[in-house]
Amino acid sequence: IELEMTSQKNENLPTELAFELTAHHGPVRAVRFNRNGGYCLTCGSDRAVRLWNPHRGLMIKAYGGHGGEVLDADGSHDNSRLVSGGVDKMVMLTDVGTGQPIRKLRGHLSRINCVKFNEESSLIISASYDATVRAWDCRTRSYEPVQVMKEAKDSITSLQLSDSEILTGSVDGRVRRYDIRFGKLCCDTIGQPVTCVSFSHDGHCVLVSSLDGRLRLLDKDSGELLNDYKGHKNSDYKLDSSLSYDDAHVVSGSEDGRVCFWDLVEGNLVHTLNHASSKQPGGWPGRECMVYSLAYHHKEPCLLTAGSQGPVKVWKTAGWDAEEEEGEEEEK
């Protein structure tokens, strides 16, 4: 019975390679779903941000304007704008339809690691190697940040937002949560450089990745360690991690080219994907790569992975039907 239950759980994991999104030249640093999960953004060392329909494997548009590697991007709630940031220390707000920059925001003293819109897309939050988090108002013409948060002692590597909170992870080994409603700062000490932080979908937990090759699940309010997960390789680079859409599994990239899945409650490694695998004849010979970034769809078992080599991969459940999905999209 236990084996049957485990099998049923794994059947709901995105284990089949559906599409390869090939357009970037060089490493892809970030892949992000838009708000409804119908599209995604990718960015990387070729200084471009690209918009895709990952469910059909189609690129829609490419956006330029950065003077260096682009490290993160995010789309607005209405899909009309995108924000990006990277090595050139600039936060750029771009019109999705025209591809033209709306605003270029400067103020960070070093590369920008993360950018996010808030829920209403009225604010842009950026986090940088300069150990600051900056909030920019999209509704005004001001080029100055409305707030600068300087509590971190080292580079801020990860940033997540909820409707009322800003969550950050830093190389100083701390996870900081800013409660905007009450003006409170909560800080949890991990003791290792933090590379990724994310909220669970139920809002009660925080998942933390660190450079000791562990992921930790913390209670958001108390900071209590609920579980930890091992089995992947993460000792040198910033790699993304996430919870599945139903909070049943933890997933993380690895420096050896794998994507690892753990059972949330039991903590055991239940499945791995080989990001270096390919639908192309002959595959990608000699291309074991680091999986820098991943994005889990918020309502269905669909996973995007991106790394230091090769295309962005779209993973779906075994036996998925492309024609059936296209029919559902047309109905929507």
Short mmCIF file of N, CA, C and O in Angstrom, two decimals, residues 32-155:
data_model
loop_
_atom_site.label_atom_id
_atom_site.label_comp_id
_atom_site.label_asym_id
_atom_site.label_seq_id
_atom_site.Cartn_x
_atom_site.Cartn_y
_atom_site.Cartn_z
N ARG A 32 10.94 32.76 -15.05
CA ARG A 32 9.83 33.15 -14.17
C ARG A 32 8.49 33.03 -14.91
O ARG A 32 8.35 33.56 -16.03
N PHE A 33 7.52 32.37 -14.29
CA PHE A 33 6.15 32.40 -14.81
C PHE A 33 5.55 33.78 -14.60
O PHE A 33 5.90 34.49 -13.65
N ASN A 34 4.59 34.16 -15.47
CA ASN A 34 3.81 35.35 -15.19
C ASN A 34 2.75 35.01 -14.15
O ASN A 34 2.69 33.89 -13.65
N ARG A 35 1.88 35.96 -13.82
CA ARG A 35 0.96 35.78 -12.70
C ARG A 35 -0.02 34.63 -12.90
O ARG A 35 -0.33 33.90 -11.96
N ASN A 36 -0.55 34.45 -14.13
CA ASN A 36 -1.53 33.38 -14.33
C ASN A 36 -0.90 32.10 -14.84
O ASN A 36 -1.60 31.10 -15.04
N GLY A 37 0.40 32.09 -15.08
CA GLY A 37 1.09 30.88 -15.48
C GLY A 37 1.00 30.55 -16.96
O GLY A 37 1.45 29.49 -17.38
N GLY A 38 0.42 31.44 -17.76
CA GLY A 38 0.29 31.18 -19.19
C GLY A 38 1.53 31.50 -19.99
O GLY A 38 1.72 30.98 -21.10
N TYR A 39 2.38 32.37 -19.45
CA TYR A 39 3.59 32.80 -20.14
C TYR A 39 4.76 32.77 -19.16
O TYR A 39 4.58 32.61 -17.95
N CYS A 40 5.96 32.96 -19.70
CA CYS A 40 7.13 33.04 -18.82
C CYS A 40 8.15 34.00 -19.39
O CYS A 40 8.15 34.31 -20.60
N LEU A 41 9.02 34.47 -18.52
CA LEU A 41 10.14 35.33 -18.89
C LEU A 41 11.44 34.60 -18.60
O LEU A 41 11.56 33.88 -17.61
N THR A 42 12.43 34.79 -19.47
CA THR A 42 13.78 34.27 -19.24
C THR A 42 14.78 35.39 -19.47
O THR A 42 14.53 36.32 -20.23
N CYS A 43 15.92 35.29 -18.80
CA CYS A 43 16.97 36.31 -18.98
C CYS A 43 18.32 35.68 -18.68
O CYS A 43 18.41 34.65 -18.00
N GLY A 44 19.39 36.32 -19.19
CA GLY A 44 20.69 35.71 -18.98
C GLY A 44 21.86 36.54 -19.45
O GLY A 44 21.79 37.77 -19.56
N SER A 45 22.95 35.83 -19.79
CA SER A 45 24.22 36.49 -20.08
C SER A 45 24.23 37.18 -21.43
O SER A 45 25.15 37.96 -21.72
N ASP A 46 23.25 36.93 -22.29
CA ASP A 46 23.21 37.60 -23.59
C ASP A 46 22.54 38.97 -23.52
O ASP A 46 22.24 39.57 -24.56
N ARG A 47 22.28 39.45 -22.30
CA ARG A 47 21.74 40.80 -22.04
C ARG A 47 20.28 40.97 -22.48
O ARG A 47 19.79 42.10 -22.56
N ALA A 48 19.61 39.88 -22.76
CA ALA A 48 18.23 39.95 -23.26
C ALA A 48 17.25 39.34 -22.27
O ALA A 48 17.59 38.45 -21.50
N VAL A 49 16.03 39.87 -22.31
CA VAL A 49 14.88 39.27 -21.62
C VAL A 49 13.95 38.75 -22.72
O VAL A 49 13.67 39.47 -23.68
N ARG A 50 13.48 37.52 -22.57
CA ARG A 50 12.63 36.93 -23.61
C ARG A 50 11.30 36.48 -23.00
O ARG A 50 11.26 35.93 -21.91
N LEU A 51 10.23 36.73 -23.77
CA LEU A 51 8.88 36.34 -23.39
C LEU A 51 8.46 35.12 -24.19
O LEU A 51 8.63 35.09 -25.41
N TRP A 52 7.92 34.09 -23.49
CA TRP A 52 7.58 32.82 -24.11
C TRP A 52 6.17 32.39 -23.75
O TRP A 52 5.63 32.76 -22.71
N ASN A 53 5.60 31.55 -24.62
CA ASN A 53 4.50 30.68 -24.24
C ASN A 53 5.11 29.30 -24.02
O ASN A 53 5.35 28.56 -24.99
N PRO A 54 5.39 28.92 -22.77
CA PRO A 54 6.09 27.66 -22.52
C PRO A 54 5.24 26.43 -22.79
O PRO A 54 5.77 25.34 -22.98
N HIS A 55 3.91 26.59 -22.82
CA HIS A 55 3.01 25.46 -23.02
C HIS A 55 2.93 25.07 -24.50
O HIS A 55 2.37 24.02 -24.83
N ARG A 56 3.48 25.92 -25.36
CA ARG A 56 3.57 25.58 -26.79
C ARG A 56 5.01 25.63 -27.29
O ARG A 56 5.27 25.36 -28.47
N GLY A 57 5.93 26.01 -26.42
CA GLY A 57 7.34 26.08 -26.81
C GLY A 57 7.66 27.21 -27.76
O GLY A 57 8.58 27.11 -28.57
N LEU A 58 6.92 28.33 -27.66
CA LEU A 58 7.06 29.43 -28.62
C LEU A 58 7.62 30.68 -27.96
O LEU A 58 7.16 31.09 -26.88
N MET A 59 8.61 31.32 -28.62
CA MET A 59 9.08 32.62 -28.17
C MET A 59 8.22 33.71 -28.80
O MET A 59 7.93 33.66 -29.99
N ILE A 60 7.80 34.68 -27.99
CA ILE A 60 6.91 35.74 -28.46
C ILE A 60 7.68 37.01 -28.77
O ILE A 60 7.46 37.63 -29.82
N LYS A 61 8.60 37.40 -27.90
CA LYS A 61 9.31 38.66 -28.11
C LYS A 61 10.58 38.69 -27.29
O LYS A 61 10.66 38.04 -26.24
N ALA A 62 11.59 39.43 -27.77
CA ALA A 62 12.84 39.64 -27.04
C ALA A 62 12.98 41.12 -26.71
O ALA A 62 12.58 41.99 -27.51
N TYR A 63 13.55 41.40 -25.54
CA TYR A 63 13.70 42.78 -25.07
C TYR A 63 15.15 43.04 -24.72
O TYR A 63 15.79 42.24 -24.03
N GLY A 64 15.68 44.16 -25.19
CA GLY A 64 17.05 44.54 -24.90
C GLY A 64 17.09 45.78 -24.03
O GLY A 64 16.11 46.16 -23.41
N GLY A 65 18.26 46.43 -23.98
CA GLY A 65 18.41 47.68 -23.25
C GLY A 65 19.39 47.63 -22.11
O GLY A 65 19.83 48.66 -21.62
N HIS A 66 19.76 46.41 -21.66
CA HIS A 66 20.72 46.30 -20.57
C HIS A 66 22.15 46.30 -21.12
O HIS A 66 22.42 45.81 -22.21
N GLY A 67 23.06 46.82 -20.29
CA GLY A 67 24.46 46.89 -20.68
C GLY A 67 25.30 45.74 -20.16
O GLY A 67 26.53 45.77 -20.25
N GLY A 68 24.67 44.74 -19.61
CA GLY A 68 25.38 43.59 -19.07
C GLY A 68 24.43 42.43 -18.84
O GLY A 68 23.25 42.48 -19.23
N GLU A 69 24.91 41.39 -18.21
CA GLU A 69 24.13 40.20 -17.94
C GLU A 69 22.87 40.56 -17.15
O GLU A 69 22.93 41.32 -16.19
N VAL A 70 21.72 40.02 -17.55
CA VAL A 70 20.46 40.25 -16.85
C VAL A 70 20.24 39.09 -15.88
O VAL A 70 20.22 37.92 -16.28
N LEU A 71 20.07 39.39 -14.60
CA LEU A 71 20.02 38.36 -13.56
C LEU A 71 18.62 38.01 -13.07
O LEU A 71 18.42 36.96 -12.48
N ASP A 72 17.64 38.90 -13.33
CA ASP A 72 16.28 38.58 -12.90
C ASP A 72 15.28 39.43 -13.67
O ASP A 72 15.63 40.51 -14.19
N ALA A 73 14.05 38.94 -13.76
CA ALA A 73 12.97 39.67 -14.45
C ALA A 73 11.65 39.25 -13.83
O ALA A 73 11.52 38.17 -13.26
N ASP A 74 10.64 40.12 -13.99
CA ASP A 74 9.32 39.83 -13.46
C ASP A 74 8.29 40.57 -14.30
O ASP A 74 8.57 41.65 -14.85
N GLY A 75 7.08 40.00 -14.41
CA GLY A 75 6.00 40.62 -15.16
C GLY A 75 4.95 41.22 -14.25
O GLY A 75 4.72 40.73 -13.15
N SER A 76 4.29 42.28 -14.71
CA SER A 76 3.26 42.94 -13.92
C SER A 76 1.99 42.09 -13.90
O SER A 76 1.82 41.17 -14.70
N HIS A 77 1.06 42.42 -13.00
CA HIS A 77 -0.15 41.61 -12.81
C HIS A 77 -1.03 41.61 -14.05
O HIS A 77 -1.78 40.67 -14.29
N ASP A 78 -0.96 42.69 -14.87
CA ASP A 78 -1.79 42.77 -16.08
C ASP A 78 -1.02 42.45 -17.35
O ASP A 78 -1.52 42.64 -18.46
N ASN A 79 0.21 41.98 -17.20
CA ASN A 79 1.07 41.57 -18.32
C ASN A 79 1.46 42.72 -19.26
O ASN A 79 1.93 42.47 -20.37
N SER A 80 1.27 43.96 -18.83
CA SER A 80 1.57 45.08 -19.72
C SER A 80 3.00 45.59 -19.58
O SER A 80 3.51 46.26 -20.48
N ARG A 81 3.66 45.27 -18.47
CA ARG A 81 5.02 45.75 -18.22
C ARG A 81 5.88 44.62 -17.67
O ARG A 81 5.38 43.65 -17.11
N LEU A 82 7.17 44.78 -17.85
CA LEU A 82 8.11 43.86 -17.21
C LEU A 82 9.24 44.68 -16.59
O LEU A 82 9.55 45.78 -17.04
N VAL A 83 9.81 44.13 -15.53
CA VAL A 83 10.93 44.78 -14.86
C VAL A 83 12.11 43.81 -14.88
O VAL A 83 11.94 42.59 -14.78
N SER A 84 13.30 44.36 -15.05
CA SER A 84 14.50 43.52 -15.11
C SER A 84 15.66 44.24 -14.46
O SER A 84 15.68 45.47 -14.32
N GLY A 85 16.66 43.47 -14.01
CA GLY A 85 17.84 44.04 -13.38
C GLY A 85 19.02 43.11 -13.53
O GLY A 85 18.83 41.89 -13.74
N GLY A 86 20.22 43.67 -13.43
CA GLY A 86 21.38 42.81 -13.61
C GLY A 86 22.69 43.49 -13.28
O GLY A 86 22.77 44.37 -12.40
N VAL A 87 23.71 43.11 -14.02
CA VAL A 87 25.08 43.52 -13.74
C VAL A 87 25.30 45.01 -13.94
O VAL A 87 26.18 45.61 -13.32
N ASP A 88 24.50 45.66 -14.80
CA ASP A 88 24.69 47.09 -15.07
C ASP A 88 24.12 47.99 -13.97
O ASP A 88 24.09 49.21 -14.14
N LYS A 89 23.64 47.40 -12.85
CA LYS A 89 23.15 48.13 -11.67
C LYS A 89 21.86 48.92 -11.93
O LYS A 89 21.50 49.80 -11.15
N MET A 90 21.18 48.61 -13.02
CA MET A 90 20.01 49.38 -13.43
C MET A 90 18.74 48.53 -13.33
O MET A 90 18.71 47.38 -13.78
N VAL A 91 17.69 49.12 -12.74
CA VAL A 91 16.35 48.53 -12.76
C VAL A 91 15.63 49.13 -13.96
O VAL A 91 15.48 50.34 -14.05
N MET A 92 15.21 48.26 -14.89
CA MET A 92 14.57 48.77 -16.10
C MET A 92 13.13 48.30 -16.18
O MET A 92 12.84 47.11 -16.09
N LEU A 93 12.22 49.27 -16.34
CA LEU A 93 10.80 49.02 -16.53
C LEU A 93 10.51 49.14 -18.02
O LEU A 93 10.82 50.15 -18.65
N THR A 94 9.90 48.10 -18.62
CA THR A 94 9.73 48.02 -20.06
C THR A 94 8.27 47.77 -20.41
O THR A 94 7.57 47.02 -19.73
N ASP A 95 7.81 48.40 -21.49
CA ASP A 95 6.48 48.14 -22.03
C ASP A 95 6.50 46.83 -22.81
O ASP A 95 7.29 46.68 -23.75
N VAL A 96 5.65 45.89 -22.44
CA VAL A 96 5.67 44.55 -23.06
C VAL A 96 5.28 44.63 -24.54
O VAL A 96 5.87 43.97 -25.39
N GLY A 97 4.27 45.44 -24.86
CA GLY A 97 3.77 45.51 -26.23
C GLY A 97 4.75 46.14 -27.21
O GLY A 97 5.01 45.59 -28.28
N THR A 98 5.30 47.29 -26.84
CA THR A 98 6.19 48.03 -27.75
C THR A 98 7.64 47.60 -27.62
O THR A 98 8.43 47.82 -28.54
N GLY A 99 8.01 47.05 -26.47
CA GLY A 99 9.39 46.69 -26.22
C GLY A 99 10.27 47.87 -25.83
O GLY A 99 11.48 47.73 -25.69
N GLN A 100 9.66 49.04 -25.64
CA GLN A 100 10.42 50.25 -25.32
C GLN A 100 10.54 50.43 -23.81
O GLN A 100 9.59 50.17 -23.06
N PRO A 101 11.71 50.90 -23.34
CA PRO A 101 11.88 51.19 -21.91
C PRO A 101 10.96 52.32 -21.47
O PRO A 101 10.85 53.34 -22.15
N ILE A 102 10.28 52.12 -20.34
CA ILE A 102 9.45 53.17 -19.75
C ILE A 102 10.29 54.01 -18.79
O ILE A 102 10.18 55.23 -18.75
N ARG A 103 11.13 53.34 -18.02
CA ARG A 103 11.95 54.03 -17.03
C ARG A 103 13.19 53.21 -16.71
O ARG A 103 13.14 51.98 -16.66
N LYS A 104 14.31 53.90 -16.51
CA LYS A 104 15.54 53.25 -16.08
C LYS A 104 15.92 53.84 -14.73
O LYS A 104 16.17 55.04 -14.62
N LEU A 105 15.92 52.99 -13.70
CA LEU A 105 16.10 53.44 -12.32
C LEU A 105 17.50 53.06 -11.84
O LEU A 105 17.87 51.89 -11.85
N ARG A 106 18.24 54.08 -11.42
CA ARG A 106 19.61 53.86 -10.93
C ARG A 106 19.71 54.31 -9.47
O ARG A 106 19.09 55.28 -9.07
N GLY A 107 20.51 53.60 -8.72
CA GLY A 107 20.68 53.92 -7.31
C GLY A 107 21.50 52.85 -6.60
O GLY A 107 22.24 53.14 -5.66
N HIS A 108 21.37 51.61 -7.05
CA HIS A 108 22.17 50.52 -6.48
C HIS A 108 23.65 50.73 -6.82
O HIS A 108 23.99 51.21 -7.90
N LEU A 109 24.50 50.34 -5.90
CA LEU A 109 25.94 50.53 -6.06
C LEU A 109 26.63 49.32 -6.66
O LEU A 109 27.83 49.37 -6.96
N SER A 110 25.90 48.24 -6.82
CA SER A 110 26.48 47.02 -7.40
C SER A 110 25.38 46.27 -8.14
O SER A 110 24.26 46.75 -8.26
N ARG A 111 25.72 45.09 -8.64
CA ARG A 111 24.78 44.35 -9.49
C ARG A 111 23.47 44.06 -8.76
O ARG A 111 23.45 43.87 -7.54
N ILE A 112 22.40 44.00 -9.52
CA ILE A 112 21.07 43.73 -8.97
C ILE A 112 20.78 42.25 -9.14
O ILE A 112 20.75 41.73 -10.25
N ASN A 113 20.56 41.56 -8.03
CA ASN A 113 20.34 40.12 -8.07
C ASN A 113 18.88 39.74 -8.27
O ASN A 113 18.59 38.69 -8.84
N CYS A 114 17.95 40.58 -7.78
CA CYS A 114 16.52 40.22 -7.79
C CYS A 114 15.66 41.45 -8.04
O CYS A 114 15.96 42.54 -7.54
N VAL A 115 14.57 41.26 -8.79
CA VAL A 115 13.56 42.31 -8.97
C VAL A 115 12.18 41.67 -8.93
O VAL A 115 11.98 40.56 -9.42
N LYS A 116 11.23 42.38 -8.31
CA LYS A 116 9.85 41.89 -8.22
C LYS A 116 8.88 43.07 -8.25
O LYS A 116 9.18 44.15 -7.72
N PHE A 117 7.72 42.84 -8.86
CA PHE A 117 6.58 43.74 -8.67
C PHE A 117 5.83 43.33 -7.41
O PHE A 117 5.80 42.14 -7.06
N ASN A 118 5.19 44.33 -6.76
CA ASN A 118 4.25 43.96 -5.70
C ASN A 118 2.96 43.47 -6.33
O ASN A 118 2.84 43.40 -7.56
N GLU A 119 1.97 43.10 -5.53
CA GLU A 119 0.77 42.45 -6.04
C GLU A 119 0.00 43.31 -7.02
O GLU A 119 -0.54 42.82 -8.02
N GLU A 120 -0.04 44.64 -6.77
CA GLU A 120 -0.78 45.54 -7.66
C GLU A 120 0.12 46.13 -8.74
O GLU A 120 -0.34 46.94 -9.55
N SER A 121 1.39 45.76 -8.73
CA SER A 121 2.39 46.28 -9.69
C SER A 121 2.54 47.79 -9.60
O SER A 121 2.87 48.46 -10.58
N SER A 122 2.27 48.34 -8.41
CA SER A 122 2.47 49.77 -8.19
C SER A 122 3.88 50.06 -7.68
O SER A 122 4.37 51.19 -7.77
N LEU A 123 4.53 49.04 -7.13
CA LEU A 123 5.89 49.17 -6.62
C LEU A 123 6.79 48.12 -7.27
O LEU A 123 6.36 47.01 -7.57
N ILE A 124 8.06 48.50 -7.45
CA ILE A 124 9.11 47.56 -7.84
C ILE A 124 10.03 47.42 -6.64
O ILE A 124 10.45 48.42 -6.04
N ILE A 125 10.34 46.20 -6.26
CA ILE A 125 11.30 45.94 -5.19
C ILE A 125 12.53 45.30 -5.82
O ILE A 125 12.43 44.35 -6.58
N SER A 126 13.70 45.85 -5.51
CA SER A 126 14.96 45.32 -6.06
C SER A 126 15.92 45.02 -4.91
O SER A 126 15.92 45.70 -3.89
N ALA A 127 16.74 43.99 -5.11
CA ALA A 127 17.73 43.59 -4.10
C ALA A 127 19.07 43.40 -4.78
O ALA A 127 19.14 42.90 -5.91
N SER A 128 20.14 43.78 -4.07
CA SER A 128 21.42 43.91 -4.75
C SER A 128 22.59 43.32 -3.96
O SER A 128 22.51 43.05 -2.75
N TYR A 129 23.68 43.17 -4.68
CA TYR A 129 24.96 42.79 -4.10
C TYR A 129 25.45 43.86 -3.12
O TYR A 129 26.29 43.59 -2.26
N ASP A 130 24.90 45.09 -3.22
CA ASP A 130 25.31 46.17 -2.31
C ASP A 130 24.65 46.06 -0.94
O ASP A 130 24.76 46.96 -0.11
N ALA A 131 23.93 44.96 -0.69
CA ALA A 131 23.32 44.64 0.61
C ALA A 131 22.11 45.51 0.93
O ALA A 131 21.72 45.64 2.09
N THR A 132 21.49 46.10 -0.08
CA THR A 132 20.28 46.90 0.15
C THR A 132 19.10 46.35 -0.64
O THR A 132 19.26 45.72 -1.68
N VAL A 133 17.90 46.64 -0.10
CA VAL A 133 16.65 46.42 -0.81
C VAL A 133 16.04 47.80 -1.05
O VAL A 133 15.97 48.61 -0.13
N ARG A 134 15.62 48.05 -2.28
CA ARG A 134 15.06 49.36 -2.61
C ARG A 134 13.66 49.20 -3.19
O ARG A 134 13.40 48.28 -3.97
N ALA A 135 12.77 50.11 -2.79
CA ALA A 135 11.39 50.12 -3.29
C ALA A 135 11.21 51.35 -4.17
O ALA A 135 11.54 52.47 -3.77
N TRP A 136 10.68 51.13 -5.38
CA TRP A 136 10.50 52.18 -6.38
C TRP A 136 9.02 52.31 -6.71
O TRP A 136 8.36 51.30 -6.96
N ASP A 137 8.51 53.53 -6.73
CA ASP A 137 7.09 53.77 -7.03
C ASP A 137 6.91 53.90 -8.54
O ASP A 137 7.47 54.81 -9.16
N CYS A 138 6.11 53.00 -9.12
CA CYS A 138 5.87 53.03 -10.58
C CYS A 138 4.87 54.11 -10.99
O CYS A 138 4.77 54.45 -12.16
N ARG A 139 4.13 54.63 -10.02
CA ARG A 139 3.04 55.55 -10.37
C ARG A 139 3.51 56.99 -10.47
O ARG A 139 2.77 57.84 -10.97
N THR A 140 4.69 57.29 -9.99
CA THR A 140 5.19 58.66 -10.05
C THR A 140 6.30 58.76 -11.10
O THR A 140 6.76 57.76 -11.63
N ARG A 141 6.76 59.96 -11.35
CA ARG A 141 7.86 60.19 -12.28
C ARG A 141 9.21 60.26 -11.57
O ARG A 141 10.23 60.54 -12.19
N SER A 142 9.19 60.02 -10.28
CA SER A 142 10.41 60.11 -9.50
C SER A 142 11.37 58.97 -9.85
O SER A 142 10.97 57.83 -10.10
N TYR A 143 12.65 59.30 -9.87
CA TYR A 143 13.69 58.32 -10.14
C TYR A 143 14.42 57.92 -8.86
O TYR A 143 15.43 57.22 -8.90
N GLU A 144 13.89 58.36 -7.72
CA GLU A 144 14.47 58.02 -6.43
C GLU A 144 13.64 56.93 -5.76
O GLU A 144 12.40 56.93 -5.87
N PRO A 145 14.27 56.02 -5.04
CA PRO A 145 13.49 54.99 -4.32
C PRO A 145 12.68 55.61 -3.19
O PRO A 145 13.12 56.58 -2.55
N VAL A 146 11.51 55.05 -2.92
CA VAL A 146 10.68 55.56 -1.83
C VAL A 146 11.15 55.01 -0.49
O VAL A 146 10.85 55.58 0.56
N GLN A 147 11.90 53.92 -0.52
CA GLN A 147 12.45 53.36 0.72
C GLN A 147 13.69 52.52 0.39
O GLN A 147 13.74 51.85 -0.64
N VAL A 148 14.67 52.59 1.29
CA VAL A 148 15.88 51.78 1.17
C VAL A 148 16.04 51.00 2.47
O VAL A 148 16.08 51.59 3.55
N MET A 149 16.15 49.68 2.38
CA MET A 149 16.32 48.81 3.55
C MET A 149 17.76 48.33 3.59
O MET A 149 18.22 47.66 2.68
N LYS A 150 18.47 48.71 4.67
CA LYS A 150 19.92 48.49 4.75
C LYS A 150 20.33 47.52 5.86
O LYS A 150 21.47 47.54 6.31
N GLU A 151 19.42 46.68 6.29
CA GLU A 151 19.72 45.82 7.45
C GLU A 151 20.71 44.70 7.13
O GLU A 151 21.43 44.23 8.01
N ALA A 152 20.78 44.24 5.89
CA ALA A 152 21.68 43.13 5.53
C ALA A 152 23.14 43.57 5.62
O ALA A 152 23.47 44.73 5.38
N LYS A 153 24.00 42.62 5.97
CA LYS A 153 25.43 42.90 6.10
C LYS A 153 26.23 42.39 4.91
O LYS A 153 27.45 42.56 4.86
N ASP A 154 25.56 41.74 3.97
CA ASP A 154 26.25 41.19 2.80
C ASP A 154 25.24 41.14 1.65
O ASP A 154 24.08 41.52 1.81
N SER A 155 25.67 40.64 0.51
CA SER A 155 24.85 40.56 -0.69
C SER A 155 23.50 39.90 -0.42
O SER A 155 23.42 38.88 0.26
#
